[in-house]
Amino acid sequence: MGKAIAIDGPAGAGKSTIAKMVAKELGFIYVDTGAMYRAMALFMIKKGIKAEESDKISKTCVEADITIKHENGEQVVYLNGENVNGLIRTEEVGNMASASSVNADVRKKLVELQQKLASETDVVMDGRDIGTVVLPNAELKVYLTASSKVRADRRYKELTAKGVDCDIDTIEKDIIDRDYRDMHREISPLKQADDAVLVDSSDMSINEVAEKIIQLFRK
Ligand code: DC
């Protein structure tokens, strides 16, 4: 088992940006578990399966071969041999991932893959259930959050910078809905582990948050 830092929290709290910075500084591998759920969601969308068809999701998830590789310092997600990094960042895939990730068979398959990765190397892993379920013995657990307003504002800026036409109120509503689903699902709901450190990034810069986590780890 390598060393591990678990970073959990709601969508848009800055987990992936910060986890990447921390991993780089410490020489750990960054593992984005949301990308795995997104790849699985993409598979379901391609198969024409709807979020509410849980039996079909259970049956079909065994056909999805999801693998993670690290190429030039970047995590690349392969779905049945295809690099899907460029296809999984849409709102449609994010919403399907939030819905299909409630499925026990999907979770079992992806948790096993995540635990295998962490057993082979030192990792900074981010997600929703890393500190509570995937890596309960992680050296450091962080619960990273920010207000829904701040998170919506960050997402709005990100999308408009890419030239995507969007509405900030709709984005905030989507964030609140997704939080609710992630926090209230039966299996592995998003919650702060008892031994996780709470970090609210609403009024902190990315650098400040990354530095705080590195300090906590080195303490
Ligand atoms: O972090 P993200 O937005 O890329 O994750 C997409 C969805 O995947 C999210 O709504 C919930 C789900 N997810 C999960 O259930 N467990 C994880 N460890 C990571 C993500």
GROMACS .gro file of C-alpha atoms and ligand atoms in nm:
model
  239
    1MET     CA    1   0.000   0.000   0.000
    2GLY     CA    2   0.141   0.341  -0.099
    3LYS     CA    3   0.086   0.665   0.090
    4ALA     CA    4  -0.248   0.830   0.023
    5ILE     CA    5  -0.420   1.164   0.051
    6ALA     CA    6  -0.798   1.149   0.012
    7ILE     CA    7  -0.980   1.463  -0.102
    8ASP     CA    8  -1.359   1.449  -0.100
    9GLY     CA    9  -1.619   1.717  -0.147
   10PRO     CA   10  -1.903   1.842  -0.363
   11ALA     CA   11  -1.885   1.922  -0.736
   12GLY     CA   12  -1.697   2.241  -0.820
   13ALA     CA   13  -1.510   2.280  -0.489
   14GLY     CA   14  -1.179   2.276  -0.679
   15LYS     CA   15  -1.082   1.921  -0.582
   16SER     CA   16  -0.918   1.821  -0.909
   17THR     CA   17  -0.715   2.141  -0.960
   18ILE     CA   18  -0.591   2.127  -0.602
   19ALA     CA   19  -0.533   1.752  -0.593
   20LYS     CA   20  -0.322   1.784  -0.910
   21MET     CA   21  -0.108   2.058  -0.753
   22VAL     CA   22  -0.060   1.863  -0.430
   23ALA     CA   23   0.030   1.546  -0.622
   24LYS     CA   24   0.287   1.732  -0.832
   25GLU     CA   25   0.448   1.891  -0.526
   26LEU     CA   26   0.472   1.560  -0.340
   27GLY     CA   27   0.559   1.343  -0.641
   28PHE     CA   28   0.241   1.138  -0.599
   29ILE     CA   29   0.008   1.018  -0.875
   30TYR     CA   30  -0.319   1.209  -0.904
   31VAL     CA   31  -0.626   0.988  -0.942
   32ASP     CA   32  -0.951   1.157  -1.048
   33THR     CA   33  -1.221   0.906  -0.956
   34GLY     CA   34  -1.500   1.129  -1.091
   35ALA     CA   35  -1.351   1.072  -1.437
   36MET     CA   36  -1.406   0.698  -1.393
   37TYR     CA   37  -1.774   0.752  -1.305
   38ARG     CA   38  -1.798   0.988  -1.600
   39ALA     CA   39  -1.648   0.726  -1.836
   40MET     CA   40  -1.902   0.474  -1.709
   41ALA     CA   41  -2.181   0.732  -1.763
   42LEU     CA   42  -2.059   0.794  -2.118
   43PHE     CA   43  -2.077   0.420  -2.182
   44MET     CA   44  -2.439   0.414  -2.061
   45ILE     CA   45  -2.531   0.717  -2.275
   46LYS     CA   46  -2.373   0.552  -2.581
   47LYS     CA   47  -2.579   0.241  -2.511
   48GLY     CA   48  -2.896   0.452  -2.494
   49ILE     CA   49  -2.954   0.360  -2.129
   50LYS     CA   50  -3.144   0.607  -1.912
   51ALA     CA   51  -3.044   0.713  -1.560
   52GLU     CA   52  -3.349   0.547  -1.406
   53GLU     CA   53  -3.289   0.204  -1.571
   54SER     CA   54  -3.092   0.061  -1.281
   55ASP     CA   55  -3.123  -0.305  -1.385
   56LYS     CA   56  -2.982  -0.226  -1.727
   57ILE     CA   57  -2.702  -0.021  -1.570
   58SER     CA   58  -2.612  -0.314  -1.341
   59LYS     CA   59  -2.612  -0.559  -1.631
   60THR     CA   60  -2.426  -0.335  -1.874
   61CYS     CA   61  -2.153  -0.200  -1.646
   62VAL     CA   62  -1.964  -0.530  -1.666
   63GLU     CA   63  -1.907  -0.461  -2.038
   64ALA     CA   64  -1.728  -0.133  -1.967
   65ASP     CA   65  -1.355  -0.180  -1.938
   66ILE     CA   66  -1.227   0.135  -1.771
   67THR     CA   67  -0.854   0.181  -1.730
   68ILE     CA   68  -0.643   0.468  -1.611
   69LYS     CA   69  -0.301   0.553  -1.746
   70HIS     CA   70  -0.071   0.842  -1.671
   71GLU     CA   71   0.075   0.994  -1.985
   72ASN     CA   72   0.301   1.303  -1.968
   73GLY     CA   73   0.182   1.365  -1.612
   74GLU     CA   74  -0.186   1.362  -1.714
   75GLN     CA   75  -0.444   1.104  -1.619
   76VAL     CA   76  -0.594   0.947  -1.930
   77VAL     CA   77  -0.915   0.747  -1.900
   78TYR     CA   78  -0.970   0.465  -2.147
   79LEU     CA   79  -1.315   0.322  -2.208
   80ASN     CA   80  -1.288  -0.010  -2.389
   81GLY     CA   81  -0.954   0.099  -2.531
   82GLU     CA   82  -1.064   0.449  -2.639
   83ASN     CA   83  -0.918   0.763  -2.482
   84VAL     CA   84  -1.233   0.941  -2.361
   85ASN     CA   85  -1.074   1.238  -2.182
   86GLY     CA   86  -1.220   1.478  -2.440
   87LEU     CA   87  -1.573   1.337  -2.413
   88ILE     CA   88  -1.648   1.318  -2.040
   89ARG     CA   89  -1.649   1.684  -1.930
   90THR     CA   90  -1.995   1.779  -2.057
   91GLU     CA   91  -2.288   1.866  -1.828
   92GLU     CA   92  -2.482   1.574  -1.982
   93VAL     CA   93  -2.214   1.322  -1.883
   94GLY     CA   94  -2.174   1.485  -1.537
   95ASN     CA   95  -2.545   1.458  -1.467
   96MET     CA   96  -2.557   1.097  -1.590
   97ALA     CA   97  -2.250   1.018  -1.375
   98SER     CA   98  -2.422   1.157  -1.068
   99ALA     CA   99  -2.728   0.942  -1.144
  100SER     CA  100  -2.554   0.618  -1.249
  101SER     CA  101  -2.304   0.636  -0.962
  102VAL     CA  102  -2.585   0.546  -0.719
  103ASN     CA  103  -2.570   0.194  -0.867
  104ALA     CA  104  -2.408  -0.065  -0.637
  105ASP     CA  105  -2.254  -0.267  -0.923
  106VAL     CA  106  -2.100   0.041  -1.080
  107ARG     CA  107  -1.954   0.148  -0.746
  108LYS     CA  108  -1.818  -0.197  -0.662
  109LYS     CA  109  -1.637  -0.220  -0.994
  110LEU     CA  110  -1.485   0.129  -0.976
  111VAL     CA  111  -1.393   0.114  -0.605
  112GLU     CA  112  -1.194  -0.205  -0.673
  113LEU     CA  113  -1.007  -0.032  -0.954
  114GLN     CA  114  -0.933   0.270  -0.730
  115GLN     CA  115  -0.808   0.053  -0.443
  116LYS     CA  116  -0.583  -0.137  -0.683
  117LEU     CA  117  -0.429   0.189  -0.810
  118ALA     CA  118  -0.366   0.307  -0.453
  119SER     CA  119  -0.206  -0.023  -0.359
  120GLU     CA  120   0.054   0.019  -0.633
  121THR     CA  121   0.169   0.376  -0.580
  122ASP     CA  122   0.148   0.694  -0.368
  123VAL     CA  123  -0.172   0.876  -0.461
  124VAL     CA  124  -0.372   1.190  -0.416
  125MET     CA  125  -0.720   1.066  -0.494
  126ASP     CA  126  -1.027   1.284  -0.519
  127GLY     CA  127  -1.396   1.195  -0.525
  128ARG     CA  128  -1.693   1.163  -0.292
  129ASP     CA  129  -1.621   0.849  -0.089
  130ILE     CA  130  -1.244   0.825  -0.087
  131GLY     CA  131  -1.191   0.895   0.284
  132THR     CA  132  -1.503   0.706   0.391
  133VAL     CA  133  -1.497   0.394   0.168
  134VAL     CA  134  -1.213   0.365  -0.083
  135LEU     CA  135  -0.911   0.454   0.133
  136PRO     CA  136  -1.025   0.454   0.497
  137ASN     CA  137  -0.660   0.434   0.609
  138ALA     CA  138  -0.536   0.731   0.406
  139GLU     CA  139  -0.260   0.931   0.581
  140LEU     CA  140  -0.456   1.251   0.528
  141LYS     CA  141  -0.825   1.307   0.454
  142VAL     CA  142  -0.955   1.643   0.343
  143TYR     CA  143  -1.317   1.745   0.294
  144LEU     CA  144  -1.298   2.035   0.051
  145THR     CA  145  -1.603   2.252   0.006
  146ALA     CA  146  -1.719   2.601  -0.097
  147SER     CA  147  -2.058   2.771  -0.106
  148SER     CA  148  -2.283   2.681  -0.401
  149LYS     CA  149  -2.270   3.044  -0.512
  150VAL     CA  150  -1.891   3.047  -0.529
  151ARG     CA  151  -1.886   2.709  -0.705
  152ALA     CA  152  -2.144   2.824  -0.962
  153ASP     CA  153  -1.948   3.142  -1.022
  154ARG     CA  154  -1.626   2.944  -1.082
  155ARG     CA  155  -1.803   2.709  -1.325
  156TYR     CA  156  -1.968   3.003  -1.506
  157LYS     CA  157  -1.629   3.170  -1.557
  158GLU     CA  158  -1.475   2.843  -1.676
  159LEU     CA  159  -1.752   2.785  -1.932
  160THR     CA  160  -1.770   3.143  -2.060
  161ALA     CA  161  -1.391   3.145  -2.100
  162LYS     CA  162  -1.440   2.848  -2.333
  163GLY     CA  163  -1.704   3.044  -2.525
  164VAL     CA  164  -1.994   2.834  -2.390
  165ASP     CA  165  -2.319   3.029  -2.357
  166CYS     CA  166  -2.463   2.961  -2.009
  167ASP     CA  167  -2.673   3.098  -1.728
  168ILE     CA  168  -2.531   3.126  -1.376
  169ASP     CA  169  -2.862   3.055  -1.197
  170THR     CA  170  -2.912   2.733  -1.394
  171ILE     CA  171  -2.555   2.629  -1.310
  172GLU     CA  172  -2.613   2.694  -0.939
  173LYS     CA  173  -2.940   2.499  -0.946
  174ASP     CA  174  -2.761   2.206  -1.117
  175ILE     CA  175  -2.490   2.217  -0.849
  176ILE     CA  176  -2.746   2.217  -0.567
  177ASP     CA  177  -2.938   1.927  -0.728
  178ARG     CA  178  -2.619   1.727  -0.780
  179ASP     CA  179  -2.506   1.789  -0.418
  180TYR     CA  180  -2.842   1.667  -0.297
  181ARG     CA  181  -2.822   1.347  -0.505
  182ASP     CA  182  -2.459   1.281  -0.406
  183MET     CA  183  -2.530   1.341  -0.035
  184HIS     CA  184  -2.856   1.147  -0.013
  185ARG     CA  185  -2.790   0.834  -0.212
  186GLU     CA  186  -2.811   0.506  -0.025
  187ILE     CA  187  -2.464   0.373  -0.103
  188SER     CA  188  -2.152   0.572  -0.015
  189PRO     CA  189  -2.316   0.913   0.009
  190LEU     CA  190  -2.092   1.217   0.002
  191LYS     CA  191  -2.009   1.306   0.363
  192GLN     CA  192  -1.715   1.422   0.562
  193ALA     CA  193  -1.523   1.130   0.717
  194ASP     CA  194  -1.497   1.158   1.097
  195ASP     CA  195  -1.122   1.202   1.072
  196ALA     CA  196  -1.119   1.436   0.770
  197VAL     CA  197  -1.005   1.798   0.793
  198LEU     CA  198  -1.269   2.043   0.668
  199VAL     CA  199  -1.134   2.304   0.426
  200ASP     CA  200  -1.376   2.570   0.296
  201SER     CA  201  -1.223   2.726  -0.014
  202SER     CA  202  -1.492   2.997  -0.063
  203ASP     CA  203  -1.253   3.274   0.038
  204MET     CA  204  -0.922   3.105  -0.039
  205SER     CA  205  -0.710   3.106  -0.353
  206ILE     CA  206  -0.615   2.779  -0.520
  207ASN     CA  207  -0.256   2.823  -0.404
  208GLU     CA  208  -0.363   2.881  -0.044
  209VAL     CA  209  -0.571   2.564  -0.042
  210ALA     CA  210  -0.295   2.352  -0.199
  211GLU     CA  211  -0.040   2.489   0.051
  212LYS     CA  212  -0.269   2.417   0.342
  213ILE     CA  213  -0.312   2.055   0.233
  214ILE     CA  214   0.062   2.006   0.184
  215GLN     CA  215   0.123   2.154   0.531
  216LEU     CA  216  -0.137   1.923   0.684
  217PHE     CA  217   0.028   1.626   0.517
  218ARG     CA  218   0.379   1.717   0.631
  219LYS     CA  219   0.271   1.794   0.988
  220DC      O1  220  -1.619   1.486  -0.956
  220DC      P1  221  -1.706   1.475  -1.080
  220DC      O2  222  -1.805   1.588  -1.092
  220DC      O3  223  -1.626   1.453  -1.203
  220DC      O4  224  -1.792   1.341  -1.057
  220DC      C1  225  -1.900   1.306  -1.141
  220DC      C2  226  -2.004   1.228  -1.060
  220DC      O5  227  -1.948   1.101  -1.022
  220DC      C3  228  -2.051   1.294  -0.931
  220DC      O6  229  -2.174   1.361  -0.944
  220DC      C4  230  -2.067   1.182  -0.833
  220DC      C5  231  -1.991   1.068  -0.891
  220DC      N1  232  -1.875   1.029  -0.811
  220DC      C6  233  -1.897   0.939  -0.710
  220DC      O7  234  -2.010   0.898  -0.686
  220DC      N2  235  -1.792   0.893  -0.637
  220DC      C7  236  -1.668   0.936  -0.659
  220DC      N3  237  -1.568   0.887  -0.586
  220DC      C8  238  -1.644   1.031  -0.761
  220DC      C9  239  -1.752   1.078  -0.835
   0.00000   0.00000   0.00000
